[in-house]
Amino acid sequence: MKSVLVTGGAGYIGSHACKALKSAGYLPVTYDNLVTGWRDAVRFGPFEQGELEDRARLDAVFAAHQPVAVLHFAALSQVGEAMAEPGRYWRNNVAGSLTLIEAAVAAGCLDFVFSSTCATYGEHDNVVLDEDTSQLPLNAYGASKRAIEDMLRDFEAAHGLRHVIFRYFNVAGADPEGEVGEHHRPETHLVPLMLDAIDGKRDALTVFGTDYDTPDGTCIRDYVHVCDLVDAHLLGLRWLEEGKGSRVFNLGTGTGFSVMEVIAQSRAVTNREVPYQIGPRRGGDCTKLVSGSGRAEAELGWRPKRSDLATMIADAWRWHQTGHYEQ
Ligand code: UDP
């Protein structure tokens, strides 16, 4: 069985990726420091606890498991936190990824799939966001991811590191079988916060700004189901295994929803009121982030199956009611 090193495998997207890898016949080896991840979410292969910046630990893990590829999910990923503490983002995301990439090259593990973000694009009025759009991030989260993309290109030129970069739009939903799901501490994402507000686990949701230049004044995002997102990673891995070379792909559906539209859909799916209040804008938020690219569909053959808003919220709601991690 081929091993794949999954950094951040104890986190939201990484744990879903481990499940998909196992189903596809790979052995997912989770490498995670458990700062934001959950030990309970590591269910599909071995667990190795460690820091991205710990080169000796990474060398030992590469030697022990001989992975054929790296799927690099581990990162700090909150816009608000990135605005307040940019140093953590540059250190953890950029310096950590550098150490990981150097360890992968030293181990001869040269197929690398990287989780980047649409936050690298920044604010573009009326511009279709495809993979060639200029990257002008508004916050240290997006800036750190853009820097890692550049790093991968340099390591390809010098050391032959083949990479697929996925720029995620907004990931939502959960494993429909309920084995893994979304659980952040603290939670900052729209869908889980809204579900918490619906069943009284926290106070009303605050809508961050109603004065954006959008039809209802709230920000527009392109939501993609976590299971569809990880399916793309399997296709990306195969792409590299087939020697097709380094490539960047947006992962979004091309359809945007405003915060108010997400609230309305949640009310419809759960048949409950969504308690919310209007608040000021959150620093670092772009008005609209919607993928304008069909490259992943055209070149990878990616076909999102669960990324309609109702299914994503229904899957998230099921997990919200039945699943949780304790450690
Ligand atoms: N949002 C909001 N209230 C919240 C959390 C998020 O209004 O409590 C909005 C946020 O401004 C953005 C969208 O919901 O427009 C999605 O935010 P999230 O943090 O889920 O993802 P991001 O777009 O930052 O990756």
mmCIF file of C-alpha atoms and ligand atoms in Angstrom:
data_model
loop_
_atom_site.group_PDB
_atom_site.id
_atom_site.type_symbol
_atom_site.label_atom_id
_atom_site.label_comp_id
_atom_site.label_asym_id
_atom_site.label_seq_id
_atom_site.Cartn_x
_atom_site.Cartn_y
_atom_site.Cartn_z
ATOM 1 C CA MET A 1 0.000 0.000 0.000
ATOM 2 C CA LYS A 2 1.413 3.423 -0.931
ATOM 3 C CA SER A 3 1.741 5.848 1.985
ATOM 4 C CA VAL A 4 0.886 9.520 1.627
ATOM 5 C CA LEU A 5 1.986 12.047 4.242
ATOM 6 C CA VAL A 6 -0.979 14.225 5.202
ATOM 7 C CA THR A 7 0.018 17.288 7.194
ATOM 8 C CA GLY A 8 -2.976 18.614 9.090
ATOM 9 C CA GLY A 9 -4.648 15.202 8.831
ATOM 10 C CA ALA A 10 -6.297 15.772 12.220
ATOM 11 C CA GLY A 11 -8.016 18.925 10.962
ATOM 12 C CA TYR A 12 -11.255 19.515 9.122
ATOM 13 C CA ILE A 13 -10.183 19.107 5.502
ATOM 14 C CA GLY A 14 -7.202 16.845 6.222
ATOM 15 C CA SER A 15 -9.329 14.276 8.064
ATOM 16 C CA HIS A 16 -11.757 14.087 5.154
ATOM 17 C CA ALA A 17 -8.768 13.685 2.828
ATOM 18 C CA CYS A 18 -7.479 10.769 4.925
ATOM 19 C CA LYS A 19 -10.833 9.036 4.591
ATOM 20 C CA ALA A 20 -10.813 9.537 0.807
ATOM 21 C CA LEU A 21 -7.194 8.365 0.522
ATOM 22 C CA LYS A 22 -7.955 5.202 2.457
ATOM 23 C CA SER A 23 -10.967 4.485 0.253
ATOM 24 C CA ALA A 24 -8.727 4.917 -2.785
ATOM 25 C CA GLY A 25 -6.222 2.361 -1.474
ATOM 26 C CA TYR A 26 -3.544 4.633 0.002
ATOM 27 C CA LEU A 27 -2.273 4.628 3.582
ATOM 28 C CA PRO A 28 -2.722 8.191 4.913
ATOM 29 C CA VAL A 29 -0.070 9.068 7.509
ATOM 30 C CA THR A 30 -1.249 12.060 9.521
ATOM 31 C CA TYR A 31 1.375 14.573 10.668
ATOM 32 C CA ASP A 32 -0.235 17.132 12.965
ATOM 33 C CA ASN A 33 0.675 19.138 16.065
ATOM 34 C CA LEU A 34 -2.912 18.983 17.417
ATOM 35 C CA VAL A 35 -2.966 22.741 18.034
ATOM 36 C CA THR A 36 -6.104 23.084 15.942
ATOM 37 C CA GLY A 37 -6.587 19.423 15.008
ATOM 38 C CA TRP A 38 -8.172 16.555 16.930
ATOM 39 C CA ARG A 39 -6.649 13.195 17.818
ATOM 40 C CA ASP A 40 -10.137 11.690 17.496
ATOM 41 C CA ALA A 41 -10.268 12.780 13.857
ATOM 42 C CA VAL A 42 -7.316 10.517 12.941
ATOM 43 C CA ARG A 43 -9.229 7.368 12.032
ATOM 44 C CA PHE A 44 -7.891 6.136 8.740
ATOM 45 C CA GLY A 45 -4.157 5.541 9.189
ATOM 46 C CA PRO A 46 -1.150 6.110 11.470
ATOM 47 C CA PHE A 47 -0.691 9.276 13.503
ATOM 48 C CA GLU A 48 2.592 11.108 13.940
ATOM 49 C CA GLN A 49 2.482 14.129 16.203
ATOM 50 C CA GLY A 50 4.924 16.885 15.327
ATOM 51 C CA GLU A 51 5.543 20.482 14.385
ATOM 52 C CA LEU A 52 6.047 21.593 10.797
ATOM 53 C CA GLU A 53 9.200 23.383 11.869
ATOM 54 C CA ASP A 54 10.724 20.266 13.482
ATOM 55 C CA ARG A 55 13.055 19.049 10.740
ATOM 56 C CA ALA A 56 14.450 16.100 12.712
ATOM 57 C CA ARG A 57 10.950 14.815 13.445
ATOM 58 C CA LEU A 58 9.931 15.227 9.809
ATOM 59 C CA ASP A 59 13.063 13.379 8.620
ATOM 60 C CA ALA A 60 12.221 10.491 10.966
ATOM 61 C CA VAL A 61 8.617 10.360 9.719
ATOM 62 C CA PHE A 62 9.686 10.383 6.050
ATOM 63 C CA ALA A 63 12.185 7.585 6.810
ATOM 64 C CA ALA A 64 9.669 5.491 8.731
ATOM 65 C CA HIS A 65 6.775 5.707 6.261
ATOM 66 C CA GLN A 66 8.478 6.325 2.891
ATOM 67 C CA PRO A 67 5.513 8.323 1.537
ATOM 68 C CA VAL A 68 5.106 8.605 -2.231
ATOM 69 C CA ALA A 69 3.600 12.086 -1.903
ATOM 70 C CA VAL A 70 2.753 14.867 0.535
ATOM 71 C CA LEU A 71 -0.681 16.449 0.902
ATOM 72 C CA HIS A 72 0.026 19.644 2.837
ATOM 73 C CA PHE A 73 -3.063 20.906 4.656
ATOM 74 C CA ALA A 74 -1.516 22.021 7.958
ATOM 75 C CA ALA A 75 -1.816 25.782 8.377
ATOM 76 C CA LEU A 76 -3.261 28.564 10.426
ATOM 77 C CA SER A 77 -6.228 29.721 8.360
ATOM 78 C CA GLN A 78 -8.266 32.436 10.044
ATOM 79 C CA VAL A 79 -8.427 35.859 8.456
ATOM 80 C CA GLY A 80 -9.213 37.719 11.694
ATOM 81 C CA GLU A 81 -6.332 36.088 13.561
ATOM 82 C CA ALA A 82 -4.001 36.757 10.620
ATOM 83 C CA MET A 83 -4.834 40.464 10.792
ATOM 84 C CA ALA A 84 -4.075 40.575 14.527
ATOM 85 C CA GLU A 85 -1.077 38.246 14.637
ATOM 86 C CA PRO A 86 0.631 38.228 11.228
ATOM 87 C CA GLY A 87 3.893 36.943 12.710
ATOM 88 C CA ARG A 88 2.282 33.628 13.637
ATOM 89 C CA TYR A 89 1.127 33.228 10.040
ATOM 90 C CA TRP A 90 4.495 33.958 8.533
ATOM 91 C CA ARG A 91 6.254 31.684 11.035
ATOM 92 C CA ASN A 92 3.874 28.740 11.098
ATOM 93 C CA ASN A 93 2.687 28.751 7.508
ATOM 94 C CA VAL A 94 5.729 30.008 5.620
ATOM 95 C CA ALA A 95 8.669 28.881 7.779
ATOM 96 C CA GLY A 96 6.845 25.632 8.606
ATOM 97 C CA SER A 97 6.163 24.873 4.949
ATOM 98 C CA LEU A 98 9.769 25.643 4.064
ATOM 99 C CA THR A 99 10.972 23.061 6.573
ATOM 100 C CA LEU A 100 8.467 20.506 5.294
ATOM 101 C CA ILE A 101 9.397 21.109 1.654
ATOM 102 C CA GLU A 102 13.111 20.796 2.428
ATOM 103 C CA ALA A 103 12.466 17.542 4.290
ATOM 104 C CA ALA A 104 10.393 16.175 1.391
ATOM 105 C CA VAL A 105 13.125 17.028 -1.113
ATOM 106 C CA ALA A 106 15.797 15.466 1.109
ATOM 107 C CA ALA A 107 13.705 12.295 1.361
ATOM 108 C CA GLY A 108 13.207 12.164 -2.413
ATOM 109 C CA CYS A 109 9.433 12.572 -2.000
ATOM 110 C CA LEU A 110 8.842 14.886 -4.945
ATOM 111 C CA ASP A 111 5.056 14.852 -5.501
ATOM 112 C CA PHE A 112 3.473 17.605 -3.435
ATOM 113 C CA VAL A 113 -0.160 18.741 -3.222
ATOM 114 C CA PHE A 114 -0.619 22.105 -1.548
ATOM 115 C CA SER A 115 -3.702 23.721 -0.014
ATOM 116 C CA SER A 116 -3.747 27.342 -1.090
ATOM 117 C CA THR A 117 -6.634 29.749 -1.012
ATOM 118 C CA CYS A 118 -8.714 32.201 -2.986
ATOM 119 C CA ALA A 119 -7.616 34.691 -0.296
ATOM 120 C CA THR A 120 -4.394 34.995 -2.331
ATOM 121 C CA TYR A 121 -6.387 36.896 -4.985
ATOM 122 C CA GLY A 122 -7.636 39.729 -2.789
ATOM 123 C CA GLU A 123 -10.087 42.362 -3.974
ATOM 124 C CA HIS A 124 -10.822 42.406 -7.732
ATOM 125 C CA ASP A 125 -13.867 44.373 -8.856
ATOM 126 C CA ASN A 126 -15.724 42.647 -11.689
ATOM 127 C CA VAL A 127 -12.759 40.489 -12.578
ATOM 128 C CA VAL A 128 -13.261 36.774 -13.164
ATOM 129 C CA LEU A 129 -11.059 34.953 -10.659
ATOM 130 C CA ASP A 130 -9.215 32.317 -12.608
ATOM 131 C CA GLU A 131 -5.791 30.866 -11.972
ATOM 132 C CA ASP A 132 -4.093 33.665 -13.935
ATOM 133 C CA THR A 133 -5.677 36.484 -11.925
ATOM 134 C CA SER A 134 -3.052 38.546 -10.124
ATOM 135 C CA GLN A 135 -2.604 37.653 -6.493
ATOM 136 C CA LEU A 136 -2.985 40.695 -4.225
ATOM 137 C CA PRO A 137 -3.899 39.276 -0.808
ATOM 138 C CA LEU A 138 -5.529 41.578 1.761
ATOM 139 C CA ASN A 139 -4.296 39.711 4.821
ATOM 140 C CA ALA A 140 -1.339 37.717 6.170
ATOM 141 C CA TYR A 141 -3.199 34.451 5.691
ATOM 142 C CA GLY A 142 -3.468 34.972 1.937
ATOM 143 C CA ALA A 143 0.027 36.459 1.797
ATOM 144 C CA SER A 144 1.517 33.452 3.584
ATOM 145 C CA LYS A 145 -0.154 31.048 1.148
ATOM 146 C CA ARG A 146 1.008 33.059 -1.856
ATOM 147 C CA ALA A 147 4.565 32.961 -0.513
ATOM 148 C CA ILE A 148 4.400 29.162 -0.232
ATOM 149 C CA GLU A 149 3.182 28.936 -3.827
ATOM 150 C CA ASP A 150 6.275 30.906 -4.865
ATOM 151 C CA MET A 151 8.436 28.634 -2.732
ATOM 152 C CA LEU A 152 7.090 25.547 -4.508
ATOM 153 C CA ARG A 153 7.989 27.042 -7.895
ATOM 154 C CA ASP A 154 11.548 27.740 -6.751
ATOM 155 C CA PHE A 155 11.920 24.215 -5.364
ATOM 156 C CA GLU A 156 10.645 22.757 -8.607
ATOM 157 C CA ALA A 157 13.209 24.727 -10.596
ATOM 158 C CA ALA A 158 16.066 23.734 -8.308
ATOM 159 C CA HIS A 159 15.072 20.278 -7.041
ATOM 160 C CA GLY A 160 12.335 18.924 -9.302
ATOM 161 C CA LEU A 161 9.545 19.181 -6.718
ATOM 162 C CA ARG A 162 6.355 18.545 -8.733
ATOM 163 C CA HIS A 163 3.345 20.210 -7.235
ATOM 164 C CA VAL A 164 -0.365 20.714 -7.603
ATOM 165 C CA ILE A 165 -1.631 23.883 -5.948
ATOM 166 C CA PHE A 166 -5.313 24.015 -5.072
ATOM 167 C CA ARG A 167 -6.766 27.441 -4.344
ATOM 168 C CA TYR A 168 -9.782 26.699 -2.225
ATOM 169 C CA PHE A 169 -12.845 28.848 -2.122
ATOM 170 C CA ASN A 170 -15.048 28.436 1.005
ATOM 171 C CA VAL A 171 -15.158 24.887 2.275
ATOM 172 C CA ALA A 172 -18.280 23.657 4.074
ATOM 173 C CA GLY A 173 -20.231 20.481 4.808
ATOM 174 C CA ALA A 174 -19.110 17.241 6.409
ATOM 175 C CA ASP A 175 -18.675 13.558 5.681
ATOM 176 C CA PRO A 176 -22.239 12.336 4.971
ATOM 177 C CA GLU A 177 -21.412 9.128 6.893
ATOM 178 C CA GLY A 178 -20.639 11.235 9.954
ATOM 179 C CA GLU A 179 -17.184 9.779 10.693
ATOM 180 C CA VAL A 180 -15.482 13.190 10.529
ATOM 181 C CA GLY A 181 -16.683 16.770 10.377
ATOM 182 C CA GLU A 182 -15.875 20.407 11.057
ATOM 183 C CA HIS A 183 -14.849 21.346 14.578
ATOM 184 C CA HIS A 184 -12.633 24.355 15.150
ATOM 185 C CA ARG A 185 -11.608 25.888 18.435
ATOM 186 C CA PRO A 186 -12.315 28.717 18.503
ATOM 187 C CA GLU A 187 -14.892 28.531 15.721
ATOM 188 C CA THR A 188 -14.810 31.453 13.292
ATOM 189 C CA HIS A 189 -16.482 30.065 10.157
ATOM 190 C CA LEU A 190 -19.903 31.098 8.987
ATOM 191 C CA VAL A 191 -21.693 27.757 8.633
ATOM 192 C CA PRO A 192 -20.752 26.132 11.975
ATOM 193 C CA LEU A 193 -21.293 29.418 13.847
ATOM 194 C CA MET A 194 -24.717 29.711 12.298
ATOM 195 C CA LEU A 195 -25.643 26.136 13.210
ATOM 196 C CA ASP A 196 -24.485 26.776 16.784
ATOM 197 C CA ALA A 197 -26.697 29.869 16.906
ATOM 198 C CA ILE A 198 -29.661 27.920 15.531
ATOM 199 C CA ASP A 199 -29.601 25.349 18.311
ATOM 200 C CA GLY A 200 -28.673 27.771 21.047
ATOM 201 C CA LYS A 201 -25.093 26.581 21.614
ATOM 202 C CA ARG A 202 -23.966 30.191 21.255
ATOM 203 C CA ASP A 203 -25.406 33.663 20.936
ATOM 204 C CA ALA A 204 -26.796 35.100 17.741
ATOM 205 C CA LEU A 205 -24.595 35.085 14.656
ATOM 206 C CA THR A 206 -23.102 38.454 13.830
ATOM 207 C CA VAL A 207 -23.260 39.336 10.144
ATOM 208 C CA PHE A 208 -19.992 41.109 9.399
ATOM 209 C CA GLY A 209 -21.049 44.135 7.382
ATOM 210 C CA THR A 210 -24.117 44.952 5.295
ATOM 211 C CA ASP A 211 -22.546 47.839 3.387
ATOM 212 C CA TYR A 212 -20.582 45.909 0.778
ATOM 213 C CA ASP A 213 -21.200 46.559 -2.892
ATOM 214 C CA THR A 214 -23.344 43.447 -3.388
ATOM 215 C CA PRO A 215 -27.117 43.088 -3.980
ATOM 216 C CA ASP A 216 -27.938 42.652 -0.265
ATOM 217 C CA GLY A 217 -24.826 44.380 1.085
ATOM 218 C CA THR A 218 -23.230 41.246 2.571
ATOM 219 C CA CYS A 219 -20.108 39.463 1.329
ATOM 220 C CA ILE A 220 -20.373 36.841 -1.378
ATOM 221 C CA ARG A 221 -18.474 33.558 -1.236
ATOM 222 C CA ASP A 222 -18.273 30.402 -3.359
ATOM 223 C CA TYR A 223 -18.964 27.402 -1.095
ATOM 224 C CA VAL A 224 -17.633 23.946 -1.951
ATOM 225 C CA HIS A 225 -18.359 20.698 -0.117
ATOM 226 C CA VAL A 226 -15.393 19.258 1.757
ATOM 227 C CA CYS A 227 -15.947 15.821 0.150
ATOM 228 C CA ASP A 228 -15.839 17.312 -3.341
ATOM 229 C CA LEU A 229 -12.751 19.263 -2.356
ATOM 230 C CA VAL A 230 -10.877 16.165 -1.195
ATOM 231 C CA ASP A 231 -11.964 14.281 -4.331
ATOM 232 C CA ALA A 232 -10.035 16.917 -6.270
ATOM 233 C CA HIS A 233 -6.964 16.112 -4.182
ATOM 234 C CA LEU A 234 -7.157 12.466 -5.199
ATOM 235 C CA LEU A 235 -7.318 13.600 -8.817
ATOM 236 C CA GLY A 236 -4.382 15.942 -8.190
ATOM 237 C CA LEU A 237 -2.361 13.111 -6.699
ATOM 238 C CA ARG A 238 -3.096 10.929 -9.721
ATOM 239 C CA TRP A 239 -2.191 13.842 -11.998
ATOM 240 C CA LEU A 240 1.255 14.005 -10.390
ATOM 241 C CA GLU A 241 1.679 10.222 -10.405
ATOM 242 C CA GLU A 242 0.959 10.243 -14.128
ATOM 243 C CA GLY A 243 3.762 12.787 -14.619
ATOM 244 C CA LYS A 244 1.526 15.574 -15.849
ATOM 245 C CA GLY A 245 3.584 18.231 -14.079
ATOM 246 C CA SER A 246 2.970 21.173 -11.796
ATOM 247 C CA ARG A 247 -0.329 22.991 -12.102
ATOM 248 C CA VAL A 248 -2.585 25.415 -10.204
ATOM 249 C CA PHE A 249 -6.325 24.770 -9.886
ATOM 250 C CA ASN A 250 -9.100 26.822 -8.322
ATOM 251 C CA LEU A 251 -11.561 24.712 -6.341
ATOM 252 C CA GLY A 252 -14.912 26.469 -6.343
ATOM 253 C CA THR A 253 -18.230 25.896 -8.037
ATOM 254 C CA GLY A 254 -18.462 29.268 -9.780
ATOM 255 C CA THR A 255 -21.637 30.214 -7.914
ATOM 256 C CA GLY A 256 -21.557 32.768 -5.124
ATOM 257 C CA PHE A 257 -23.882 33.199 -2.148
ATOM 258 C CA SER A 258 -24.133 36.171 0.162
ATOM 259 C CA VAL A 259 -24.092 35.777 3.947
ATOM 260 C CA MET A 260 -27.830 36.552 3.967
ATOM 261 C CA GLU A 261 -28.456 33.853 1.341
ATOM 262 C CA VAL A 262 -26.578 31.306 3.450
ATOM 263 C CA ILE A 263 -28.711 32.296 6.439
ATOM 264 C CA ALA A 264 -31.906 31.873 4.395
ATOM 265 C CA GLN A 265 -30.816 28.463 3.118
ATOM 266 C CA SER A 266 -29.969 27.340 6.657
ATOM 267 C CA ARG A 267 -33.407 28.348 7.811
ATOM 268 C CA ALA A 268 -34.902 26.248 4.989
ATOM 269 C CA VAL A 269 -32.708 23.197 5.646
ATOM 270 C CA THR A 270 -33.053 23.114 9.432
ATOM 271 C CA ASN A 271 -36.590 24.467 9.588
ATOM 272 C CA ARG A 272 -35.422 26.704 12.443
ATOM 273 C CA GLU A 273 -34.949 30.425 12.832
ATOM 274 C CA VAL A 274 -31.372 31.707 12.575
ATOM 275 C CA PRO A 275 -30.767 34.242 15.337
ATOM 276 C CA TYR A 276 -28.519 36.924 13.910
ATOM 277 C CA GLN A 277 -27.544 40.543 14.390
ATOM 278 C CA ILE A 278 -25.839 43.011 12.096
ATOM 279 C CA GLY A 279 -22.305 44.009 13.011
ATOM 280 C CA PRO A 280 -19.444 45.966 11.463
ATOM 281 C CA ARG A 281 -17.194 44.640 8.741
ATOM 282 C CA ARG A 282 -14.473 42.179 9.721
ATOM 283 C CA GLY A 283 -11.039 43.481 8.729
ATOM 284 C CA GLY A 284 -9.392 41.629 5.848
ATOM 285 C CA ASP A 285 -12.624 40.380 4.226
ATOM 286 C CA CYS A 286 -12.992 40.742 0.456
ATOM 287 C CA THR A 287 -16.355 41.746 -1.010
ATOM 288 C CA LYS A 288 -16.697 38.814 -3.355
ATOM 289 C CA LEU A 289 -14.695 35.636 -3.906
ATOM 290 C CA VAL A 290 -16.158 33.385 -6.594
ATOM 291 C CA SER A 291 -14.172 31.107 -8.854
ATOM 292 C CA GLY A 292 -14.366 31.950 -12.523
ATOM 293 C CA SER A 293 -12.387 28.944 -13.621
ATOM 294 C CA GLY A 294 -13.432 25.619 -15.082
ATOM 295 C CA ARG A 295 -9.855 24.321 -15.179
ATOM 296 C CA ALA A 296 -10.283 21.652 -12.485
ATOM 297 C CA GLU A 297 -13.340 20.287 -14.305
ATOM 298 C CA ALA A 298 -11.728 20.460 -17.750
ATOM 299 C CA GLU A 299 -8.268 19.133 -16.927
ATOM 300 C CA LEU A 300 -8.667 16.986 -13.812
ATOM 301 C CA GLY A 301 -12.171 15.760 -14.615
ATOM 302 C CA TRP A 302 -13.372 17.090 -11.248
ATOM 303 C CA ARG A 303 -17.166 16.883 -10.864
ATOM 304 C CA PRO A 304 -18.517 18.370 -7.597
ATOM 305 C CA LYS A 305 -21.414 16.200 -6.417
ATOM 306 C CA ARG A 306 -22.497 17.619 -3.060
ATOM 307 C CA SER A 307 -21.628 21.314 -3.434
ATOM 308 C CA ASP A 308 -25.118 22.755 -3.687
ATOM 309 C CA LEU A 309 -25.800 24.939 -0.671
ATOM 310 C CA ALA A 310 -28.707 22.848 0.661
ATOM 311 C CA THR A 311 -26.687 19.595 0.675
ATOM 312 C CA MET A 312 -23.667 21.255 2.276
ATOM 313 C CA ILE A 313 -25.735 22.735 5.064
ATOM 314 C CA ALA A 314 -27.714 19.497 5.545
ATOM 315 C CA ASP A 315 -24.464 17.494 5.872
ATOM 316 C CA ALA A 316 -22.995 20.087 8.256
ATOM 317 C CA TRP A 317 -26.227 20.070 10.305
ATOM 318 C CA ARG A 318 -26.208 16.265 10.613
ATOM 319 C CA TRP A 319 -22.606 16.322 11.852
ATOM 320 C CA HIS A 320 -23.425 19.237 14.130
ATOM 321 C CA GLN A 321 -26.165 17.238 15.807
ATOM 322 C CA THR A 322 -24.470 13.847 16.065
ATOM 323 C CA GLY A 323 -20.707 14.145 15.765
ATOM 324 C CA HIS A 324 -18.059 15.770 17.916
ATOM 325 C CA TYR A 325 -14.463 15.282 19.017
ATOM 326 C CA GLU A 326 -13.373 15.199 22.629
ATOM 327 C CA GLN A 327 -9.628 15.313 22.234
HETATM 328 N N1 UDP B 1 -19.078 35.833 8.396
HETATM 329 C C1 UDP B 1 -20.023 36.520 9.128
HETATM 330 N N2 UDP B 1 -20.133 36.240 10.470
HETATM 331 C C2 UDP B 1 -19.362 35.318 11.097
HETATM 332 C C3 UDP B 1 -18.402 34.599 10.333
HETATM 333 C C4 UDP B 1 -18.288 34.892 8.976
HETATM 334 O O1 UDP B 1 -20.746 37.373 8.613
HETATM 335 O O2 UDP B 1 -19.502 35.137 12.317
HETATM 336 C C5 UDP B 1 -18.940 36.112 6.961
HETATM 337 C C6 UDP B 1 -17.541 36.607 6.588
HETATM 338 O O3 UDP B 1 -17.465 38.010 6.676
HETATM 339 C C7 UDP B 1 -17.433 36.108 5.140
HETATM 340 C C8 UDP B 1 -18.266 34.825 5.118
HETATM 341 O O4 UDP B 1 -19.121 34.903 6.257
HETATM 342 O O5 UDP B 1 -18.030 37.022 4.260
HETATM 343 C C9 UDP B 1 -17.454 33.573 5.227
HETATM 344 O O6 UDP B 1 -16.550 33.718 6.312
HETATM 345 P P1 UDP B 1 -15.698 32.505 6.866
HETATM 346 O O7 UDP B 1 -14.961 32.985 8.075
HETATM 347 O O8 UDP B 1 -16.581 31.306 7.027
HETATM 348 O O9 UDP B 1 -14.696 32.164 5.686
HETATM 349 P P2 UDP B 1 -13.605 33.095 4.915
HETATM 350 O O10 UDP B 1 -14.350 33.748 3.780
HETATM 351 O O11 UDP B 1 -13.034 34.046 5.902
HETATM 352 O O12 UDP B 1 -12.602 32.102 4.427
#
